[in-house]
């Protein structure tokens, strides 16, 4: 193959601008963790037939969580960084984690939710009461309310329709909150979490349910859990129902009361979560592209490595292009959101949809590049496709999110 002599050798994250010393130090640690810890453990847990084995004593999941803690990447430490640096580090670090293993990256990201919300709501009392020494989770969806409950403001709901009966209710009893009902089987980390950021309906006796957000320790009497969900992809990420039988906590656990505080909390969280998803699934797309690129240099057909076939280079180029585009948007939105007074949820949604769609497409193209080997469990790309498939549903189905994002483009005065 002929070259004209001019060539820029790109690093793992492509067209990477100069990074600060802090960024480089943090990212070196995260990259090593992604490669040496997440990759092998992600594959091992994916192969377990029974998802309950993922949380059994002696499971490598516990090793992974212990090793991650050693990196010191707590929400508290990240929020102490200057906004610009935080915006860049969050997006590059989550890309590395997604590159390591998509399901485990979601496990680590979902774990931060209670602390992200406590920080967003500037609730110092609860932050002091609950140090970041346990696994967290986000309990929002319910058996009867998936897209519904993420649709705060009911922007995607049919005119004249009603929300219907909630599956999880909070009521106030003197100085205490009492939680009853259940959350869906989809709660990421539900089987192992110690602290839940619970979005639920407040029953104030008026007959009208209003949404609120409660920080709920899961070691309280009355909390029980469903069995670990068996699913396609992201199998290292354990999920399961949370059941509440009159669980009591002091009233100051309500981190966002109905009305404006609730809207502020859920807006901030969905904007942040979609943004993190964008970086994670950019990382998974990059992993699929790298596997395909490497395979193209080793697999021979027609007496030459397949990279020598023009159409293979053409296909690899489009995979590279999609990963770069997904990364560019994910980073731009994360940076904007962390450096602006209010995050742009339409940007987060655009980045989430782009990255998850990219991860799915690039993983599928990687399978095609591997030929028959691509669909066997011996090679890593079929797992990437399974992992990416769920990402188009988690944190909101992409089509529902697009309708919601579109609502934020409309001029509220002329709408
Ligand atoms: C891997 C994974 C991780 C998850 N983690 C968590 C978690 O940590 N915590 C948690 O609480 N939940 C979690 N979820 C649940 C997730 O948020 C929901 O699955 C998602 O919001 C969709 O809800 P649903 O599954 O009930 O689908 P439904 O809402 O029933 O949707 C079914 C179909 O109808 C379409 N649809 C629904 N409403 C509309 C509308 N208004 N306009 C147009 N189309 C619509 C959807 O696009 C979809 O195609 C997770 C899910 C997955 C897959």
Coordinates of C-alpha atoms and ligand atoms in Angstrom, one line a residue:
X1 CA 0.0 0.0 0.0
X2 CA 1.4 3.4 -0.9
X3 CA 1.6 6.4 1.5
X4 CA 2.5 9.9 0.6
X5 CA 4.8 10.1 3.7
X6 CA 2.6 12.4 5.8
X7 CA 0.9 10.6 8.6
X8 CA -0.4 11.6 12.0
X9 CA -0.5 8.7 14.5
X10 CA -3.5 9.1 16.7
X11 CA -3.8 7.9 20.3
X12 CA -6.5 5.8 21.7
X13 CA -9.0 8.7 21.9
X14 CA -8.3 9.9 18.4
X15 CA -8.1 13.7 17.9
X16 CA -7.2 14.4 21.5
X17 CA -6.2 18.0 22.4
X18 CA -3.5 18.6 25.0
X19 CA -4.6 17.6 28.5
X20 CA -3.7 19.2 31.8
X21 CA -1.5 17.3 34.3
X22 CA -4.4 16.5 36.5
X23 CA -6.4 15.2 33.6
X24 CA -3.5 13.0 32.5
X25 CA -2.9 11.6 36.0
X26 CA -6.6 10.7 36.5
X27 CA -7.0 9.3 33.1
X28 CA -3.9 7.1 33.3
X29 CA -5.3 5.5 36.4
X30 CA -8.8 5.1 34.9
X31 CA -7.4 3.6 31.7
X32 CA -5.3 1.1 33.5
X33 CA -8.3 0.1 35.6
X34 CA -10.5 -0.2 32.5
X35 CA -8.0 -2.5 30.8
X36 CA -6.7 -4.6 33.6
X37 CA -9.7 -4.9 35.9
X38 CA -12.9 -4.1 34.0
X39 CA -12.2 -5.9 30.7
X40 CA -11.4 -9.3 32.2
X41 CA -14.1 -9.1 35.0
X42 CA -16.7 -7.8 32.5
X43 CA -16.1 -10.8 30.3
X44 CA -16.1 -13.3 33.2
X45 CA -19.4 -12.0 34.6
X46 CA -21.0 -11.9 31.2
X47 CA -20.4 -15.6 30.8
X48 CA -22.2 -16.5 34.1
X49 CA -25.3 -18.4 33.3
X50 CA -27.2 -17.4 36.5
X51 CA -27.2 -13.6 37.1
X52 CA -27.4 -14.4 40.9
X53 CA -23.8 -15.6 40.6
X54 CA -22.7 -12.0 39.8
X55 CA -23.5 -10.9 43.4
X56 CA -22.5 -14.2 45.1
X57 CA -19.8 -14.0 47.8
X58 CA -16.4 -14.4 46.1
X59 CA -17.7 -12.9 42.8
X60 CA -15.2 -10.7 40.9
X61 CA -17.8 -7.9 41.1
X62 CA -16.6 -7.2 44.7
X63 CA -13.0 -7.1 43.5
X64 CA -14.0 -4.6 40.9
X65 CA -15.8 -2.3 43.3
X66 CA -12.9 -2.4 45.7
X67 CA -10.4 -1.6 43.0
X68 CA -12.5 1.3 41.7
X69 CA -12.7 2.8 45.2
X70 CA -8.9 2.9 45.2
X71 CA -9.0 5.4 42.3
X72 CA -10.7 7.9 44.6
X73 CA -13.1 9.1 41.9
X74 CA -15.8 10.1 44.3
X75 CA -18.6 12.6 43.3
X76 CA -17.3 14.8 46.1
X77 CA -13.7 14.9 44.7
X78 CA -15.0 15.5 41.1
X79 CA -17.2 18.3 42.2
X80 CA -14.2 20.0 43.9
X81 CA -12.5 20.3 40.5
X82 CA -12.8 23.6 38.5
X83 CA -15.8 23.4 36.2
X84 CA -13.8 23.3 33.0
X85 CA -11.6 20.5 34.2
X86 CA -14.5 18.6 35.6
X87 CA -16.4 18.9 32.3
X88 CA -13.4 17.4 30.4
X89 CA -12.4 14.8 33.0
X90 CA -16.0 13.4 33.5
X91 CA -16.4 12.8 29.8
X92 CA -12.9 11.3 29.2
X93 CA -13.1 9.1 32.3
X94 CA -16.5 7.7 31.5
X95 CA -15.4 7.0 28.0
X96 CA -12.6 4.9 29.4
X97 CA -14.9 3.1 31.7
X98 CA -17.3 2.4 28.8
X99 CA -14.4 1.1 26.8
X100 CA -13.5 -1.2 29.7
X101 CA -17.0 -2.7 30.0
X102 CA -20.4 -1.0 29.3
X103 CA -22.4 -2.8 31.9
X104 CA -19.9 -2.3 34.7
X105 CA -19.5 1.3 33.7
X106 CA -23.2 1.7 34.2
X107 CA -22.9 0.0 37.6
X108 CA -20.3 2.6 38.6
X109 CA -22.2 5.5 37.1
X110 CA -25.6 4.5 38.6
X111 CA -23.8 4.1 42.0
X112 CA -23.1 7.9 42.0
X113 CA -26.7 9.0 41.5
X114 CA -27.7 9.7 45.2
X115 CA -24.6 11.8 45.7
X116 CA -25.0 13.7 42.3
X117 CA -28.5 14.6 43.4
X118 CA -27.4 15.6 47.0
X119 CA -24.7 17.8 45.4
X120 CA -27.1 19.3 42.8
X121 CA -29.6 20.1 45.6
X122 CA -26.7 21.4 47.8
X123 CA -28.0 19.3 50.7
X124 CA -25.0 19.4 53.0
X125 CA -26.8 17.6 55.9
X126 CA -27.5 14.5 53.9
X127 CA -24.0 14.6 52.2
X128 CA -22.5 14.5 55.7
X129 CA -24.8 11.8 56.9
X130 CA -24.1 9.5 53.9
X131 CA -20.5 9.3 53.0
X132 CA -19.6 7.7 49.6
X133 CA -18.7 4.3 51.2
X134 CA -21.6 2.3 49.7
X135 CA -23.1 1.4 46.4
X136 CA -25.9 3.7 45.3
X137 CA -28.8 3.3 42.9
X138 CA -31.5 5.3 41.1
X139 CA -35.0 4.0 41.8
X140 CA -37.3 5.9 39.4
X141 CA -39.1 3.5 37.0
X142 CA -42.0 1.4 38.2
X143 CA -43.7 -1.7 36.8
X144 CA -46.5 0.5 35.3
X145 CA -44.5 3.7 34.7
X146 CA -41.3 3.5 32.6
X147 CA -41.2 6.4 30.0
X148 CA -44.1 8.0 32.0
X149 CA -42.1 8.7 35.1
X150 CA -39.1 10.1 33.1
X151 CA -41.6 12.4 31.4
X152 CA -41.6 15.1 34.1
X153 CA -43.7 18.0 32.8
X154 CA -45.6 15.4 30.8
X155 CA -44.3 16.8 27.6
X156 CA -44.7 13.5 25.7
X157 CA -48.0 12.5 27.1
X158 CA -51.2 12.4 25.1
X159 CA -53.4 15.5 25.7
X160 CA -56.2 14.6 28.2
X161 CA -54.5 11.4 29.4
X162 CA -53.8 10.9 33.1
X163 CA -50.7 9.4 34.8
X164 CA -52.8 6.7 36.6
X165 CA -51.9 5.0 39.8
X166 CA -48.3 5.0 41.0
X167 CA -46.6 1.8 42.2
X168 CA -44.5 3.6 44.8
X169 CA -45.9 6.1 47.3
X170 CA -44.4 8.3 50.0
X171 CA -46.5 9.8 52.8
X172 CA -45.7 12.0 55.6
X173 CA -46.3 10.8 59.2
X174 CA -45.3 13.5 61.7
X175 CA -41.5 13.9 61.5
X176 CA -41.2 10.8 59.3
X177 CA -41.6 9.8 55.7
X178 CA -43.2 6.4 55.1
X179 CA -42.4 4.6 51.8
X180 CA -44.6 1.8 50.4
X181 CA -44.9 -0.1 47.1
X182 CA -42.1 -1.0 44.7
X183 CA -39.8 0.1 41.9
X184 CA -39.3 -1.8 38.6
X185 CA -37.0 -4.7 38.0
X186 CA -34.7 -2.4 36.1
X187 CA -33.1 -0.6 39.1
X188 CA -29.4 -0.8 38.3
X189 CA -27.5 -2.0 41.4
X190 CA -30.9 -2.7 43.0
X191 CA -29.7 -6.1 44.4
X192 CA -26.6 -4.6 46.0
X193 CA -27.1 -0.9 46.7
X194 CA -27.0 0.6 50.2
X195 CA -28.5 4.0 49.3
X196 CA -31.2 4.8 46.8
X197 CA -32.1 8.0 45.2
X198 CA -35.9 7.4 45.1
X199 CA -38.2 9.3 42.8
X200 CA -41.7 8.5 43.9
X201 CA -45.2 9.9 44.3
X202 CA -46.1 11.9 47.4
X203 CA -49.6 11.1 48.8
X204 CA -50.5 14.2 50.8
X205 CA -54.1 13.1 51.2
X206 CA -55.4 15.4 48.6
X207 CA -56.0 12.6 46.2
X208 CA -53.6 14.1 43.7
X209 CA -50.2 12.5 43.5
X210 CA -47.2 14.8 43.2
X211 CA -43.6 13.6 42.5
X212 CA -40.9 14.0 45.1
X213 CA -37.3 12.7 45.6
X214 CA -36.1 10.9 48.7
X215 CA -32.7 9.7 49.7
X216 CA -33.4 6.3 51.2
X217 CA -30.9 4.0 53.0
X218 CA -31.7 0.5 52.0
X219 CA -30.8 -1.1 55.4
X220 CA -34.1 0.0 56.9
X221 CA -36.7 -2.5 58.1
X222 CA -39.3 -3.0 55.4
X223 CA -36.9 -3.0 52.5
X224 CA -36.7 -6.2 50.4
X225 CA -35.3 -7.0 46.9
X226 CA -36.4 -9.0 43.9
X227 CA -34.2 -11.6 42.3
X228 CA -31.5 -10.5 39.9
X229 CA -32.8 -9.8 36.4
X230 CA -31.7 -12.1 33.6
X231 CA -31.3 -10.1 30.5
X232 CA -29.6 -9.6 27.1
X233 CA -26.3 -7.7 27.4
X234 CA -24.8 -5.7 30.3
X235 CA -25.0 -8.9 32.3
X236 CA -22.4 -7.7 34.7
X237 CA -24.8 -4.9 35.7
X238 CA -27.1 -6.4 38.3
X239 CA -30.7 -5.2 38.3
X240 CA -33.8 -6.0 40.4
X241 CA -36.9 -4.7 42.1
X242 CA -36.9 -2.8 45.4
X243 CA -39.9 -3.4 47.6
X244 CA -40.9 -1.1 50.4
X245 CA -43.2 -2.2 53.2
X246 CA -43.8 1.0 55.2
X247 CA -40.2 2.0 55.3
X248 CA -39.6 4.9 57.6
X249 CA -36.9 7.7 57.5
X250 CA -36.8 11.1 59.0
X251 CA -38.5 13.8 57.0
X252 CA -35.2 15.6 56.1
X253 CA -34.5 12.7 53.7
X254 CA -36.8 14.4 51.2
X255 CA -34.1 16.0 49.1
X256 CA -36.6 17.5 46.6
X257 CA -40.2 18.3 47.5
X258 CA -43.0 18.4 44.9
X259 CA -43.1 21.3 42.5
X260 CA -40.0 23.4 41.6
X261 CA -37.5 21.5 43.7
X262 CA -38.6 18.2 42.2
X263 CA -38.3 19.6 38.7
X264 CA -34.9 21.0 39.4
X265 CA -33.7 17.6 40.7
X266 CA -35.0 15.5 37.9
X267 CA -34.0 17.9 35.2
X268 CA -30.4 18.1 36.7
X269 CA -30.2 14.3 37.0
X270 CA -31.6 13.4 33.6
X271 CA -29.3 16.0 32.0
X272 CA -26.3 14.5 33.8
X273 CA -27.2 10.9 33.4
X274 CA -27.8 11.2 29.6
X275 CA -24.5 13.0 29.3
X276 CA -22.6 10.3 31.2
X277 CA -24.3 7.7 29.0
X278 CA -23.0 9.5 25.9
X279 CA -19.4 9.1 27.1
X280 CA -19.8 5.5 28.3
X281 CA -21.3 4.4 24.9
X282 CA -18.7 6.3 22.9
X283 CA -16.2 4.2 24.8
X284 CA -18.0 1.0 23.9
X285 CA -18.2 2.1 20.2
X286 CA -14.5 2.8 20.3
X287 CA -13.8 -0.7 21.7
X288 CA -15.8 -2.3 18.8
X289 CA -13.9 -0.1 16.3
X290 CA -10.5 -1.1 17.8
X291 CA -11.3 -4.8 17.7
X292 CA -12.4 -4.5 14.1
X293 CA -9.2 -2.5 13.1
X294 CA -7.0 -5.1 14.8
X295 CA -8.7 -8.1 13.3
X296 CA -8.5 -6.5 9.8
X297 CA -4.7 -6.5 10.2
X298 CA -4.5 -10.2 11.2
X299 CA -7.3 -12.0 9.3
X300 CA -6.1 -13.0 5.8
X301 CA -8.4 -13.6 2.8
X302 CA -7.3 -13.7 -0.8
X303 CA -3.8 -14.2 0.4
X304 CA -3.6 -10.8 2.1
X305 CA -4.7 -9.2 5.4
X306 CA -8.3 -8.1 4.8
X307 CA -7.3 -4.5 5.6
X308 CA -5.7 -4.6 2.1
X309 CA -9.2 -4.9 0.6
X310 CA -10.4 -1.5 -0.3
X311 CA -14.0 -2.0 1.0
X312 CA -12.6 -3.1 4.4
X313 CA -10.8 0.2 4.8
X314 CA -13.9 2.1 3.6
X315 CA -15.9 0.3 6.4
X316 CA -13.3 1.0 9.0
X317 CA -13.1 4.6 8.1
X318 CA -16.9 5.0 8.7
X319 CA -16.6 3.3 12.1
X320 CA -13.7 5.7 13.0
X321 CA -15.8 8.7 11.8
X322 CA -18.8 7.7 13.8
X323 CA -16.8 7.2 17.0
X324 CA -15.1 10.6 16.6
X325 CA -18.4 12.3 16.0
X326 CA -20.0 10.6 19.0
X327 CA -17.0 11.7 21.2
X328 CA -17.1 15.2 19.9
X329 CA -20.7 15.7 20.8
X330 CA -20.5 13.8 24.2
X331 CA -17.6 16.0 25.2
X332 CA -19.1 19.3 24.0
X333 CA -22.3 18.7 25.9
X334 CA -20.6 17.6 29.1
X335 CA -18.3 20.6 29.0
X336 CA -21.3 23.0 28.3
X337 CA -23.4 21.4 31.1
X338 CA -20.6 21.7 33.7
X339 CA -19.6 25.3 32.8
X340 CA -23.1 26.8 32.4
X341 CA -25.5 27.9 35.1
X342 CA -28.1 25.4 33.9
X343 CA -27.4 22.3 31.8
X344 CA -29.0 21.9 28.4
X345 CA -31.1 18.8 28.6
X346 CA -31.7 18.8 24.8
X347 CA -27.9 18.6 24.4
X348 CA -27.6 15.7 26.8
X349 CA -30.4 13.8 25.0
X350 CA -28.8 14.5 21.6
X351 CA -25.5 13.1 22.9
X352 CA -27.1 10.1 24.5
X353 CA -29.1 9.1 21.4
X354 CA -26.1 9.7 19.1
X355 CA -23.7 7.6 21.3
X356 CA -26.0 4.7 21.9
X357 CA -27.0 4.5 18.3
X358 CA -23.3 4.7 17.3
X359 CA -22.3 2.0 19.8
X360 CA -25.0 -0.3 18.4
X361 CA -24.1 0.4 14.7
X362 CA -20.3 0.2 15.2
X363 CA -20.6 -3.1 17.2
X364 CA -22.8 -4.5 14.4
X365 CA -20.3 -3.4 11.8
X366 CA -17.5 -4.9 13.9
X367 CA -19.3 -8.3 13.9
X368 CA -19.5 -8.1 10.1
X369 CA -15.8 -7.4 10.0
X370 CA -15.1 -10.5 12.0
X371 CA -17.2 -12.6 9.6
X372 CA -18.5 -15.8 11.2
X373 CA -16.1 -15.3 14.1
X374 CA -18.0 -12.2 15.0
X375 CA -21.1 -14.1 16.2
X376 CA -19.2 -16.6 18.4
X377 CA -18.6 -16.1 22.1
X378 CA -14.9 -16.7 21.6
X379 CA -14.5 -13.2 20.2
X380 CA -15.4 -10.0 22.0
X381 CA -17.7 -8.2 19.5
X382 CA -21.0 -10.1 20.0
X383 CA -21.0 -9.0 23.6
X384 CA -20.5 -5.4 22.6
X385 CA -23.6 -5.6 20.4
X386 CA -25.7 -7.1 23.2
X387 CA -24.4 -4.5 25.7
X388 CA -25.1 -1.6 23.3
X389 CA -28.7 -2.9 22.5
X390 CA -29.9 -2.2 26.0
X391 CA -28.3 1.3 26.0
X392 CA -30.9 2.5 23.6
X393 CA -33.6 1.8 26.3
X394 CA -31.8 2.6 29.6
X395 CA -32.1 6.2 30.9
X396 CA -35.0 6.6 28.6
X397 CA -36.0 4.9 25.3
X398 CA -34.3 6.9 22.5
X399 CA -37.5 7.7 20.7
X400 CA -39.3 9.0 23.8
X401 CA -36.2 11.0 24.6
X402 CA -36.1 12.6 21.1
X403 CA -39.7 13.8 21.5
X404 CA -38.8 15.2 24.9
X405 CA -35.7 16.8 23.5
X406 CA -37.8 18.3 20.7
X407 CA -40.1 19.9 23.2
X408 CA -37.1 21.9 24.6
X409 CA -36.4 23.2 21.1
X410 CA -39.9 24.8 20.8
X411 CA -40.4 28.4 21.7
X412 CA -42.6 28.3 24.9
X413 CA -44.3 31.5 23.9
X414 CA -45.4 30.4 20.4
X415 CA -45.8 26.7 21.2
Ligands
LIG1 C1 -30.0 -1.6 31.0 C2 -31.1 -0.8 31.7 C3 -30.8 -0.1 32.9 C4 -31.8 0.6 33.5 N1 -31.5 1.2 34.7 C5 -32.5 1.8 35.5 C6 -32.2 2.4 36.8 O1 -31.1 2.4 37.2 N2 -33.3 2.8 37.5 C7 -34.5 2.8 37.0 O2 -35.4 3.2 37.7 N3 -34.8 2.3 35.7 C8 -33.8 1.8 35.0 N4 -34.1 1.3 33.7 C9 -35.4 1.4 33.2 C10 -35.5 2.4 32.0 O3 -35.4 3.7 32.4 C11 -36.8 2.1 31.3 O4 -36.7 0.7 30.7 C12 -37.1 3.0 30.2 O5 -37.3 4.3 30.7 C13 -38.3 2.6 29.4 O6 -39.4 2.2 30.2 P1 -40.1 0.9 29.9 O7 -39.1 -0.2 29.8 O8 -41.2 0.7 30.9 O9 -40.8 1.0 28.5 P2 -42.1 1.8 28.1 O10 -42.1 3.1 28.7 O11 -43.3 0.9 28.4 O12 -42.0 1.9 26.5 C14 -42.4 0.9 25.6 C15 -42.3 1.5 24.2 O13 -43.2 2.5 24.1 C16 -42.6 3.7 23.6 N5 -43.1 4.9 24.3 C17 -43.5 5.0 25.6 N6 -44.0 6.2 25.9 C18 -43.9 6.9 24.7 C19 -44.2 8.3 24.4 N7 -44.7 9.1 25.3 N8 -44.0 8.6 23.1 C20 -43.5 7.8 22.2 N9 -43.1 6.5 22.5 C21 -43.3 6.1 23.7 C22 -41.1 3.5 24.0 O14 -40.2 4.3 23.2 C23 -40.9 2.0 23.9 O15 -40.6 1.7 22.5 C24 -33.1 0.6 33.0 C25 -33.3 0.0 31.8 C26 -32.4 -0.8 31.2 C27 -32.7 -1.5 29.9

